[in-house]
Amino acid sequence: MKILLSNDDGHFAPGLSALFDHLSKIAEVTTVAPDRNRSGASNSLTLDKPIRVNETERGFYSVTGTPTDCVHLGTHHLMPERPDMVVAGINTGANLGDDTLYSGTVAAAMEGRALGYPAVAVSLVGHDCEHYVTAAKVAVDIIKGLQQHPMDKNRVLNINVPDVPYEKLKGIKLTRLGNRHRADTIILDKDPKGRPIYWLGPLPEGQDVGEGTDFHAVLNGYVSVTPINVDLTAYNSFDELEDFLKTIDN
Amino acid sequence: MKILLSNDDGHFAPGLSALFDHLSKIAEVTTVAPDRNRSGASNSLTLDKPIRVNETERGFYSVTGTPTDCVHLGTHHLMPERPDMVVAGINTGANLGDDTLYSGTVAAAMEGRALGYPAVAVSLVGHDCEHYVTAAKVAVDIIKGLQQHPMDKNRVLNINVPDVPYEKLKGIKLTRLGNRHRADTIILDKDPKGRPIYWLGPLPEGQDVGEGTDFHAVLNGYVSVTPINVDLTAYNSFDELEDFLKTIDN
Amino acid sequence: MKILLSNDDGHFAPGLSALFDHLSKIAEVTTVAPDRNRSGASNSLTLDKPIRVNETERGFYSVTGTPTDCVHLGTHHLMPERPDMVVAGINTGANLGDDTLYSGTVAAAMEGRALGYPAVAVSLVGHDCEHYVTAAKVAVDIIKGLQQHPMDKNRVLNINVPDVPYEKLKGIKLTRLGNRHRADTIILDKDPKGRPIYWLGPLPEGQDVGEGTDFHAVLNGYVSVTPINVDLTAYNSFDELEDFLKTIDN
Amino acid sequence: MKILLSNDDGHFAPGLSALFDHLSKIAEVTTVAPDRNRSGASNSLTLDKPIRVNETERGFYSVTGTPTDCVHLGTHHLMPERPDMVVAGINTGANLGDDTLYSGTVAAAMEGRALGYPAVAVSLVGHDCEHYVTAAKVAVDIIKGLQQHPMDKNRVLNINVPDVPYEKLKGIKLTRLGNRHRADTIILDKDPKGRPIYWLGPLPEGQDVGEGTDFHAVLNGYVSVTPINVDLTAYNSFDELEDFLKTIDN
C-alpha cells in the first residue's frame, strides 16, 4: 500500500512523526507537509505566488503552502506513483463539529478524496496532547479496515481520538458533527504602538453536544468517526428551494 | 434590512462595488473585505497573527485577513448592529462544482450561516467579466425573495450568473454541484535563479457537467442556484459505515 | 522635472498624498508605493515570490513588495521615462539616528541613489502627525535647491521635519545621525491560546542626542538634514585594519 | 567566549551548520536563525505581527522573523548571557559591493554591532558552493584575532571567501566595496492565469571591480575583508552641504 501523509501543524509536528512511524509498518509512506503551522487553513490554495519544496532531515517534503497544496503536489509530483490512500494528521487538538470547516487536516483528507483517493483525517483530542501513539494505532486499525471495505467515493472519515492510552479507549462510535457555541471569540487588543488589533481567540465550548455527536463520543472516551461529504450540495433542501425559486423567477 | 457584505477578491474589486451599490438601494450595507486578493482562501482563519482593520475612501473596512475573518469581525465588531443577512461577492469568475471547496466567496457566506445569519454567495461566470450589474440585480431579486421566504438554517445559496446583460438571462435553475476534471493542474517552473517552483495552474474544464448541474445551467444561459450544506456530515452513509465500524471495533 | 515618489507606509498614507500634491506643482510625479504598511522594511527585496502591481483610484501604483522593490520597478518599468529624482515620504514619524538602518523610507531614497538618481527621504517628527504640509513645503524647497546644486553621487539626504506649522520652523540644520538607547525593546507576550510570542516594541528614547545630531535639531524646532552614505565602506578604519589583518594572515 | 550565530538563509542552511560546528570548538554558540530563507531581508524588522520561536532538532532557535529580529531576540531573550560577539553566515553566495545594502547576513552583523557587540558577516563566493569548511576556518582565524585586537565600535567586518579548499587561498585582502552594474534586473512574466508579474532577477555582474575592491580580491583567490560602517552619516560631504543649505534656508 502507498500512502500520502500530510497535516496542517507543519512538518515538525509530533503527531506527524508518530503517524509516519506507525503507517510505515503497513505501507510505503510519502510525507508532504507545510513548512509552517497552517492550522485553520481549511481548503485554501496558494494562488498568488509559487510554492517551493524542501526535504527535511527525516526525509519529509516541506512545502511553502497549505495542506491542500501539499496533497495536490504530493500525489501529482512528489510521489513516484499515485497513492492508494491519503492520510492527514495526527492533528494536535480536536477537529469536532464546525471545526471541520476550518481544519487544514480535514481539508487535506478532502483534497485526497477530491483527487480520487480514499482519505481519512486523524485528530487527538486533549489540552496537552500526549498519547499520539493511541491515535496512530486507531488510524492503522481503520486504514487496514478500509483496505478490505472501500468507502463511498464522496466521503472522507474524520477521526477524533481521546488523549488516553490505547487500552483505555471505550470503543468506536459513528457520529454526526455537533457544533460549538457561536459566541464572539474575537479579542480586541493593542499592539505595542497602541494601534488596535484583533485576535481570533480560543474556540468556544461545544453547544450541540448531545448523544450522537462527535463531541459526545469523545467526551465519553470513545473514538469518534464521522463521514464527511466532499460534495457540498444540500440535496434535501431541493423541494423547499424549488418552491422558493418559483416565487422570484419571472 | 442590514446586510454584511464581503468578498474574496479584495476591497478594491469591481464586483464588490457593484454589489454594494445595488444592495444599498434596499438595505443598510456594511462592507468588510480583505485588503488583498484572497481568492482560494476557502474557510481559512488567521490564527498565527493579529488582524488589522482600515477604512477605505469608499467607507469600506479593509481587513488584513481572510473572507471568513472579515465576516466574523464584521458581524461581531464592525457593524453597529447584527446583520439580517450576509452577502458575499460578486466574485470575478465562476464558483461552480468543486470550486466551492476552495472559494473564499462561498466561505464568507458559510461563515455568515454558521454565525446564525441567512447567507448567499454571488459569482459572475465569464472570462473577462463585464456584466456585474446583471449579477447585482439577480442578487437583489433573490435577497428580496429570502426576506419573504427564509431558508433552512443549515444552507447557504451559491449563485452563479452568466456574464450577459440582465435581459438576456434565460431564467433561474436549481442545481446540484457538478465537478471539474481532476487533472494535474500544477505547473513546474523555475524562478529567475533557476530554482524549481510550482504554480497552481488554471482550473481544468468541467467533467460532470450534465443536466442538473450548476455548470450545465450557466453554460445554457441560466442563473444557477445551488443550496450548500454548512453541516458536512454525510448522513446518507451512516448505514454503510455502521457495518464497516463493526468489522474493526474489537 | 520627473520625480519617482515612494514611501514605506503604503499607498494610502496621508504623507504620500500630501507630498504628491506639492510635488505635482513643480514636477511630473509617478507614485509607486507598497500595498501595505512596510515600515521597518529597510532595503529588503522580494526574492522568493513575484511582485504584482495595481493602480489605485488616485492613479498611484500599488505594489505587493517593499519600498526598494517599488523604486526599482518604478524607475525601470512603470515610469514612461527615467526620473530626474527619487523622493520618499512623507513618513509618519521620525527617521532619526539608527532608525535609518531600518527605515523603508530612507531605503527607498538609497535605492534611487544606487540606481543613479539624486534622492531624498522626508519624515515628519511627531506623535500624532498633523503638519504634513510643512514637510511637503520643506521637501519642495530642498528639491528645488538640488536642481540648481546637484549633490555628490554617493549621498542621499535624510530630512526630518518637526510637526509644526511651516512658519514656526526655526530653520534648517546640517546634522549627523545621533542614536537611541539600545535598551531591550522586545515585549514577551502570549497569544490567545497561551503560546509565547514576541513583539518588537516602541523605539527607545534618544541616547546620543547632543548638539550636532539630528535628534537635537528636531527637538529644537529645526529641520534636520543629514547626508547618508550609500557606500557602506568604512574608509577611515583602513589603517587600523591593515595592521590587524597582518596579525592573522599567515 | 559566547557567540550569537545567525544567518539569512534559514536555520536549515548548510553554511549555518558548518559555521556552528567550527565555532563550537572555540566558543559557546547560541544559534538563532530565520525559519525560512530570508535572503535580501536587509535590516528589516517584523513590526506588524508578533514573532514565534521554535527549537530545531539541532538545538537551534528557529524564528518567524528576519535576521535582525533574530539577533535582537537572541541577545536579549534567548541567550542565557549576553554574547561576546555576533557572527552571521556562512552565506551561500557573495555579499560583495552593493549586495551589502540588501544582505540579511550583513544586516545581522550590523544589528549585533548596533546592540554593542563586535560582529562579522561571512559569505562563501561561488555558484555551487562547496567549501563551507574553508569559510568556517577563515571565520575562526579572524574571530580569534578580534579577541586579541578589538575593533572600532562603529564597524563590522564583511568577509567574503572564495569557494576553494582552504590551502588554495591566496591570502587576505583589506578591500573597499565595489559595485555591480545597475542594469534593470526585473523580469516581466505572467502567472498561470495570464496576469502580469514581476520577478527580481539574478544579480548583474560587477561594474566597479578594479584593484582594491572586494570583487577584485575574491576573483583573484583572496579572502576579502571590508570594514562596514554602522553609522550611515556621510561626514565628508558636510562642507559641500553646508554651502548648499545656505542657498535654501531663508
PDB file of C-alpha atoms in Angstrom, chain B residues 11-217:
ATOM      1  CA  HIS B  11     -11.935  45.643  -1.153  1.00  0.00           C
ATOM      2  CA  PHE B  12     -10.922  47.186  -4.491  1.00  0.00           C
ATOM      3  CA  ALA B  13     -12.718  44.590  -6.650  1.00  0.00           C
ATOM      4  CA  PRO B  14     -15.281  45.891  -9.176  1.00  0.00           C
ATOM      5  CA  GLY B  15     -17.770  43.171  -8.219  1.00  0.00           C
ATOM      6  CA  LEU B  16     -17.825  44.347  -4.625  1.00  0.00           C
ATOM      7  CA  SER B  17     -18.550  47.936  -5.605  1.00  0.00           C
ATOM      8  CA  ALA B  18     -21.305  46.929  -7.981  1.00  0.00           C
ATOM      9  CA  LEU B  19     -22.983  44.763  -5.389  1.00  0.00           C
ATOM     10  CA  PHE B  20     -22.618  47.446  -2.731  1.00  0.00           C
ATOM     11  CA  ASP B  21     -24.313  49.985  -4.997  1.00  0.00           C
ATOM     12  CA  HIS B  22     -27.299  47.764  -5.704  1.00  0.00           C
ATOM     13  CA  LEU B  23     -27.715  46.428  -2.174  1.00  0.00           C
ATOM     14  CA  SER B  24     -27.584  49.949  -0.795  1.00  0.00           C
ATOM     15  CA  LYS B  25     -30.929  50.619  -2.511  1.00  0.00           C
ATOM     16  CA  ILE B  26     -32.675  48.016  -0.378  1.00  0.00           C
ATOM     17  CA  ALA B  27     -30.583  47.821   2.792  1.00  0.00           C
ATOM     18  CA  GLU B  28     -28.031  49.379   5.102  1.00  0.00           C
ATOM     19  CA  VAL B  29     -24.813  47.757   3.936  1.00  0.00           C
ATOM     20  CA  THR B  30     -21.603  47.367   5.922  1.00  0.00           C
ATOM     21  CA  THR B  31     -18.742  46.217   3.701  1.00  0.00           C
ATOM     22  CA  VAL B  32     -15.845  44.298   5.236  1.00  0.00           C
ATOM     23  CA  ALA B  33     -13.396  42.834   2.753  1.00  0.00           C
ATOM     24  CA  PRO B  34      -9.807  41.580   2.584  1.00  0.00           C
ATOM     25  CA  ASP B  35      -7.085  44.125   1.851  1.00  0.00           C
ATOM     26  CA  ARG B  36      -5.625  41.788  -0.763  1.00  0.00           C
ATOM     27  CA  ASN B  37      -6.957  39.312  -3.285  1.00  0.00           C
ATOM     28  CA  ARG B  38      -7.729  36.209  -1.224  1.00  0.00           C
ATOM     29  CA  SER B  39      -9.152  34.014  -3.944  1.00  0.00           C
ATOM     30  CA  GLY B  40      -8.783  30.371  -2.960  1.00  0.00           C
ATOM     31  CA  ALA B  41      -8.842  31.224   0.747  1.00  0.00           C
ATOM     32  CA  SER B  42     -11.671  28.775   1.439  1.00  0.00           C
ATOM     33  CA  ASN B  43     -12.832  28.914   5.096  1.00  0.00           C
ATOM     34  CA  SER B  44      -9.329  29.696   6.346  1.00  0.00           C
ATOM     35  CA  LEU B  45      -8.776  31.652   9.548  1.00  0.00           C
ATOM     36  CA  THR B  46      -5.914  33.946  10.548  1.00  0.00           C
ATOM     37  CA  LEU B  47      -4.653  32.306  13.731  1.00  0.00           C
ATOM     38  CA  ASP B  48      -0.915  32.986  13.870  1.00  0.00           C
ATOM     39  CA  LYS B  49      -1.052  36.768  13.892  1.00  0.00           C
ATOM     40  CA  PRO B  50      -3.442  39.578  14.737  1.00  0.00           C
ATOM     41  CA  ILE B  51      -5.722  41.231  12.224  1.00  0.00           C
ATOM     42  CA  ARG B  52      -5.767  44.947  11.433  1.00  0.00           C
ATOM     43  CA  VAL B  53      -8.619  46.998  10.040  1.00  0.00           C
ATOM     44  CA  ASN B  54      -8.505  50.170   7.949  1.00  0.00           C
ATOM     45  CA  GLU B  55     -11.214  52.235   6.333  1.00  0.00           C
ATOM     46  CA  THR B  56     -11.043  52.918   2.600  1.00  0.00           C
ATOM     47  CA  GLU B  57     -12.085  56.031   0.708  1.00  0.00           C
ATOM     48  CA  ARG B  58     -15.395  54.361  -0.154  1.00  0.00           C
ATOM     49  CA  GLY B  59     -16.100  53.737   3.517  1.00  0.00           C
ATOM     50  CA  PHE B  60     -15.386  50.003   3.264  1.00  0.00           C
ATOM     51  CA  TYR B  61     -13.489  48.189   6.003  1.00  0.00           C
ATOM     52  CA  SER B  62     -10.258  46.711   4.672  1.00  0.00           C
ATOM     53  CA  VAL B  63      -9.039  43.773   6.735  1.00  0.00           C
ATOM     54  CA  THR B  64      -5.628  42.074   6.767  1.00  0.00           C
ATOM     55  CA  GLY B  65      -7.301  38.695   6.913  1.00  0.00           C
ATOM     56  CA  THR B  66      -9.387  36.124   5.106  1.00  0.00           C
ATOM     57  CA  PRO B  67     -13.033  36.342   3.981  1.00  0.00           C
ATOM     58  CA  THR B  68     -14.004  34.224   6.994  1.00  0.00           C
ATOM     59  CA  ASP B  69     -12.141  36.628   9.298  1.00  0.00           C
ATOM     60  CA  CYS B  70     -13.987  39.513   7.646  1.00  0.00           C
ATOM     61  CA  VAL B  71     -17.424  38.039   8.317  1.00  0.00           C
ATOM     62  CA  HIS B  72     -16.544  37.118  11.874  1.00  0.00           C
ATOM     63  CA  LEU B  73     -15.056  40.525  12.587  1.00  0.00           C
ATOM     64  CA  GLY B  74     -17.749  42.417  10.728  1.00  0.00           C
ATOM     65  CA  THR B  75     -20.751  40.860  12.427  1.00  0.00           C
ATOM     66  CA  HIS B  76     -19.260  40.997  15.924  1.00  0.00           C
ATOM     67  CA  HIS B  77     -17.188  44.178  15.969  1.00  0.00           C
ATOM     68  CA  LEU B  78     -17.541  46.459  12.979  1.00  0.00           C
ATOM     69  CA  MET B  79     -21.306  46.608  12.445  1.00  0.00           C
ATOM     70  CA  PRO B  80     -23.261  48.785  14.839  1.00  0.00           C
ATOM     71  CA  GLU B  81     -25.935  46.072  14.998  1.00  0.00           C
ATOM     72  CA  ARG B  82     -26.120  42.424  13.974  1.00  0.00           C
ATOM     73  CA  PRO B  83     -26.979  41.871  10.296  1.00  0.00           C
ATOM     74  CA  ASP B  84     -30.143  40.364   8.874  1.00  0.00           C
ATOM     75  CA  MET B  85     -28.159  38.719   6.118  1.00  0.00           C
ATOM     76  CA  VAL B  86     -24.608  38.069   4.947  1.00  0.00           C
ATOM     77  CA  VAL B  87     -23.843  38.505   1.255  1.00  0.00           C
ATOM     78  CA  ALA B  88     -20.576  37.613  -0.485  1.00  0.00           C
ATOM     79  CA  GLY B  89     -19.490  38.735  -3.949  1.00  0.00           C
ATOM     80  CA  ILE B  90     -19.738  39.495  -6.731  1.00  0.00           C
ATOM     81  CA  ASN B  91     -16.857  37.145  -7.419  1.00  0.00           C
ATOM     82  CA  THR B  92     -14.994  37.721 -10.652  1.00  0.00           C
ATOM     83  CA  GLY B  93     -15.274  34.259 -12.198  1.00  0.00           C
ATOM     84  CA  ALA B  94     -17.190  31.062 -11.600  1.00  0.00           C
ATOM     85  CA  ASN B  95     -17.653  29.208  -8.321  1.00  0.00           C
ATOM     86  CA  LEU B  96     -19.047  26.034  -9.792  1.00  0.00           C
ATOM     87  CA  GLY B  97     -18.771  22.404  -8.693  1.00  0.00           C
ATOM     88  CA  ASP B  98     -15.758  21.668  -6.539  1.00  0.00           C
ATOM     89  CA  ASP B  99     -14.647  25.320  -6.809  1.00  0.00           C
ATOM     90  CA  THR B 100     -16.915  25.740  -3.807  1.00  0.00           C
ATOM     91  CA  LEU B 101     -14.422  23.826  -1.635  1.00  0.00           C
ATOM     92  CA  TYR B 102     -11.730  26.453  -2.266  1.00  0.00           C
ATOM     93  CA  SER B 103     -13.756  29.608  -2.779  1.00  0.00           C
ATOM     94  CA  GLY B 104     -13.391  32.406  -0.268  1.00  0.00           C
ATOM     95  CA  THR B 105     -16.649  33.880  -1.533  1.00  0.00           C
ATOM     96  CA  VAL B 106     -18.623  30.755  -0.722  1.00  0.00           C
ATOM     97  CA  ALA B 107     -16.735  30.511   2.574  1.00  0.00           C
ATOM     98  CA  ALA B 108     -17.807  34.028   3.553  1.00  0.00           C
ATOM     99  CA  ALA B 109     -21.428  33.006   3.054  1.00  0.00           C
ATOM    100  CA  MET B 110     -20.870  29.763   5.002  1.00  0.00           C
ATOM    101  CA  GLU B 111     -19.378  31.747   7.886  1.00  0.00           C
ATOM    102  CA  GLY B 112     -22.398  34.018   7.880  1.00  0.00           C
ATOM    103  CA  ARG B 113     -24.670  30.982   8.102  1.00  0.00           C
ATOM    104  CA  ALA B 114     -22.540  29.347  10.791  1.00  0.00           C
ATOM    105  CA  LEU B 115     -22.870  32.547  12.822  1.00  0.00           C
ATOM    106  CA  GLY B 116     -26.638  32.412  12.506  1.00  0.00           C
ATOM    107  CA  TYR B 117     -27.496  34.582   9.515  1.00  0.00           C
ATOM    108  CA  PRO B 118     -29.108  33.814   6.141  1.00  0.00           C
ATOM    109  CA  ALA B 119     -26.366  33.996   3.538  1.00  0.00           C
ATOM    110  CA  VAL B 120     -25.748  33.957  -0.195  1.00  0.00           C
ATOM    111  CA  ALA B 121     -22.651  33.903  -2.401  1.00  0.00           C
ATOM    112  CA  VAL B 122     -22.749  35.524  -5.834  1.00  0.00           C
ATOM    113  CA  SER B 123     -20.328  34.911  -8.719  1.00  0.00           C
ATOM    114  CA  LEU B 124     -20.178  36.175 -12.281  1.00  0.00           C
ATOM    115  CA  VAL B 125     -19.209  33.498 -14.776  1.00  0.00           C
ATOM    116  CA  GLY B 126     -17.113  34.688 -17.682  1.00  0.00           C
ATOM    117  CA  HIS B 127     -13.576  35.089 -18.897  1.00  0.00           C
ATOM    118  CA  ASP B 128     -13.453  38.874 -18.990  1.00  0.00           C
ATOM    119  CA  CYS B 129     -16.254  39.735 -16.623  1.00  0.00           C
ATOM    120  CA  GLU B 130     -18.296  42.745 -17.678  1.00  0.00           C
ATOM    121  CA  HIS B 131     -21.891  42.462 -16.548  1.00  0.00           C
ATOM    122  CA  TYR B 132     -21.558  42.918 -12.825  1.00  0.00           C
ATOM    123  CA  VAL B 133     -24.846  44.785 -12.962  1.00  0.00           C
ATOM    124  CA  THR B 134     -26.587  41.592 -14.087  1.00  0.00           C
ATOM    125  CA  ALA B 135     -25.274  39.648 -11.118  1.00  0.00           C
ATOM    126  CA  ALA B 136     -26.103  42.515  -8.773  1.00  0.00           C
ATOM    127  CA  LYS B 137     -29.694  42.616  -9.964  1.00  0.00           C
ATOM    128  CA  VAL B 138     -30.081  38.858  -9.625  1.00  0.00           C
ATOM    129  CA  ALA B 139     -28.668  39.062  -6.117  1.00  0.00           C
ATOM    130  CA  VAL B 140     -31.189  41.741  -5.209  1.00  0.00           C
ATOM    131  CA  ASP B 141     -34.056  39.650  -6.647  1.00  0.00           C
ATOM    132  CA  ILE B 142     -33.069  36.619  -4.592  1.00  0.00           C
ATOM    133  CA  ILE B 143     -32.332  38.553  -1.402  1.00  0.00           C
ATOM    134  CA  LYS B 144     -35.747  40.200  -1.585  1.00  0.00           C
ATOM    135  CA  GLY B 145     -37.269  36.756  -2.002  1.00  0.00           C
ATOM    136  CA  LEU B 146     -35.392  35.399   1.008  1.00  0.00           C
ATOM    137  CA  GLN B 147     -36.808  38.181   3.154  1.00  0.00           C
ATOM    138  CA  GLN B 148     -40.251  36.767   2.388  1.00  0.00           C
ATOM    139  CA  HIS B 149     -39.295  33.089   2.474  1.00  0.00           C
ATOM    140  CA  PRO B 150     -36.488  32.348   4.938  1.00  0.00           C
ATOM    141  CA  MET B 151     -34.346  29.325   4.218  1.00  0.00           C
ATOM    142  CA  ASP B 152     -33.412  26.228   6.223  1.00  0.00           C
ATOM    143  CA  LYS B 153     -30.812  27.075   8.855  1.00  0.00           C
ATOM    144  CA  ASN B 154     -28.063  24.821   7.545  1.00  0.00           C
ATOM    145  CA  ARG B 155     -27.934  26.089   3.980  1.00  0.00           C
ATOM    146  CA  VAL B 156     -26.399  28.903   2.009  1.00  0.00           C
ATOM    147  CA  LEU B 157     -27.253  29.679  -1.586  1.00  0.00           C
ATOM    148  CA  ASN B 158     -24.445  29.593  -4.109  1.00  0.00           C
ATOM    149  CA  ILE B 159     -25.464  31.763  -7.047  1.00  0.00           C
ATOM    150  CA  ASN B 160     -23.606  31.786 -10.368  1.00  0.00           C
ATOM    151  CA  VAL B 161     -24.707  34.272 -13.007  1.00  0.00           C
ATOM    152  CA  PRO B 162     -23.742  34.180 -16.709  1.00  0.00           C
ATOM    153  CA  ASP B 163     -21.856  37.272 -17.858  1.00  0.00           C
ATOM    154  CA  VAL B 164     -24.593  38.631 -20.118  1.00  0.00           C
ATOM    155  CA  PRO B 165     -26.995  41.579 -19.966  1.00  0.00           C
ATOM    156  CA  TYR B 166     -29.788  41.031 -17.426  1.00  0.00           C
ATOM    157  CA  GLU B 167     -32.492  40.801 -20.063  1.00  0.00           C
ATOM    158  CA  LYS B 168     -30.576  38.062 -21.882  1.00  0.00           C
ATOM    159  CA  LEU B 169     -30.802  35.681 -18.899  1.00  0.00           C
ATOM    160  CA  LYS B 170     -32.865  32.588 -19.661  1.00  0.00           C
ATOM    161  CA  GLY B 171     -34.148  32.154 -16.109  1.00  0.00           C
ATOM    162  CA  ILE B 172     -33.051  30.592 -12.832  1.00  0.00           C
ATOM    163  CA  LYS B 173     -32.271  26.901 -12.295  1.00  0.00           C
ATOM    164  CA  LEU B 174     -31.984  24.968  -9.074  1.00  0.00           C
ATOM    165  CA  THR B 175     -28.851  22.852  -9.477  1.00  0.00           C
ATOM    166  CA  ARG B 176     -26.517  20.402  -7.828  1.00  0.00           C
ATOM    167  CA  LEU B 177     -22.765  20.927  -7.869  1.00  0.00           C
ATOM    168  CA  GLY B 178     -21.078  19.301 -10.847  1.00  0.00           C
ATOM    169  CA  ASN B 179     -17.341  18.888 -10.886  1.00  0.00           C
ATOM    170  CA  ARG B 180     -14.229  19.511 -12.891  1.00  0.00           C
ATOM    171  CA  HIS B 181     -11.718  17.078 -14.332  1.00  0.00           C
ATOM    172  CA  ARG B 182      -9.216  16.289 -11.615  1.00  0.00           C
ATOM    173  CA  ALA B 183      -6.314  16.566 -13.969  1.00  0.00           C
ATOM    174  CA  ASP B 184      -2.991  17.689 -12.603  1.00  0.00           C
ATOM    175  CA  THR B 185      -3.027  21.471 -12.859  1.00  0.00           C
ATOM    176  CA  ILE B 186       0.344  22.085 -11.285  1.00  0.00           C
ATOM    177  CA  ILE B 187       2.938  23.815 -13.415  1.00  0.00           C
ATOM    178  CA  LEU B 188       6.578  23.104 -12.664  1.00  0.00           C
ATOM    179  CA  ASP B 189       8.682  26.152 -13.422  1.00  0.00           C
ATOM    180  CA  LYS B 190      11.944  27.799 -12.382  1.00  0.00           C
ATOM    181  CA  ASP B 191      12.459  31.076 -10.610  1.00  0.00           C
ATOM    182  CA  PRO B 192      14.945  33.587 -12.059  1.00  0.00           C
ATOM    183  CA  LYS B 193      17.745  31.922 -10.097  1.00  0.00           C
ATOM    184  CA  GLY B 194      16.977  28.564 -11.654  1.00  0.00           C
ATOM    185  CA  ARG B 195      15.421  27.006  -8.555  1.00  0.00           C
ATOM    186  CA  PRO B 196      12.328  24.838  -9.042  1.00  0.00           C
ATOM    187  CA  ILE B 197       8.946  26.335  -8.183  1.00  0.00           C
ATOM    188  CA  TYR B 198       5.418  25.044  -8.541  1.00  0.00           C
ATOM    189  CA  TRP B 199       2.404  27.091  -9.575  1.00  0.00           C
ATOM    190  CA  LEU B 200      -1.179  26.002  -9.120  1.00  0.00           C
ATOM    191  CA  GLY B 201      -2.430  26.438 -12.666  1.00  0.00           C
ATOM    192  CA  PRO B 202      -5.774  27.463 -14.143  1.00  0.00           C
ATOM    193  CA  LEU B 203      -8.774  25.304 -13.336  1.00  0.00           C
ATOM    194  CA  PRO B 204      -9.484  22.356 -15.589  1.00  0.00           C
ATOM    195  CA  GLU B 205     -12.687  22.198 -17.602  1.00  0.00           C
ATOM    196  CA  GLY B 206     -15.823  20.690 -16.140  1.00  0.00           C
ATOM    197  CA  GLN B 207     -16.179  16.889 -16.162  1.00  0.00           C
ATOM    198  CA  ASP B 208     -19.503  16.222 -14.507  1.00  0.00           C
ATOM    199  CA  VAL B 209     -21.461  18.940 -16.288  1.00  0.00           C
ATOM    200  CA  GLY B 210     -24.609  17.137 -17.344  1.00  0.00           C
ATOM    201  CA  GLU B 211     -28.165  18.369 -16.951  1.00  0.00           C
ATOM    202  CA  GLY B 212     -28.969  19.257 -13.391  1.00  0.00           C
ATOM    203  CA  THR B 213     -25.502  20.585 -12.583  1.00  0.00           C
ATOM    204  CA  ASP B 214     -24.529  24.185 -11.992  1.00  0.00           C
ATOM    205  CA  PHE B 215     -22.138  24.012 -14.961  1.00  0.00           C
ATOM    206  CA  HIS B 216     -24.968  22.993 -17.270  1.00  0.00           C
ATOM    207  CA  ALA B 217     -27.275  25.779 -16.123  1.00  0.00           C
TER     208      ALA B 217
END
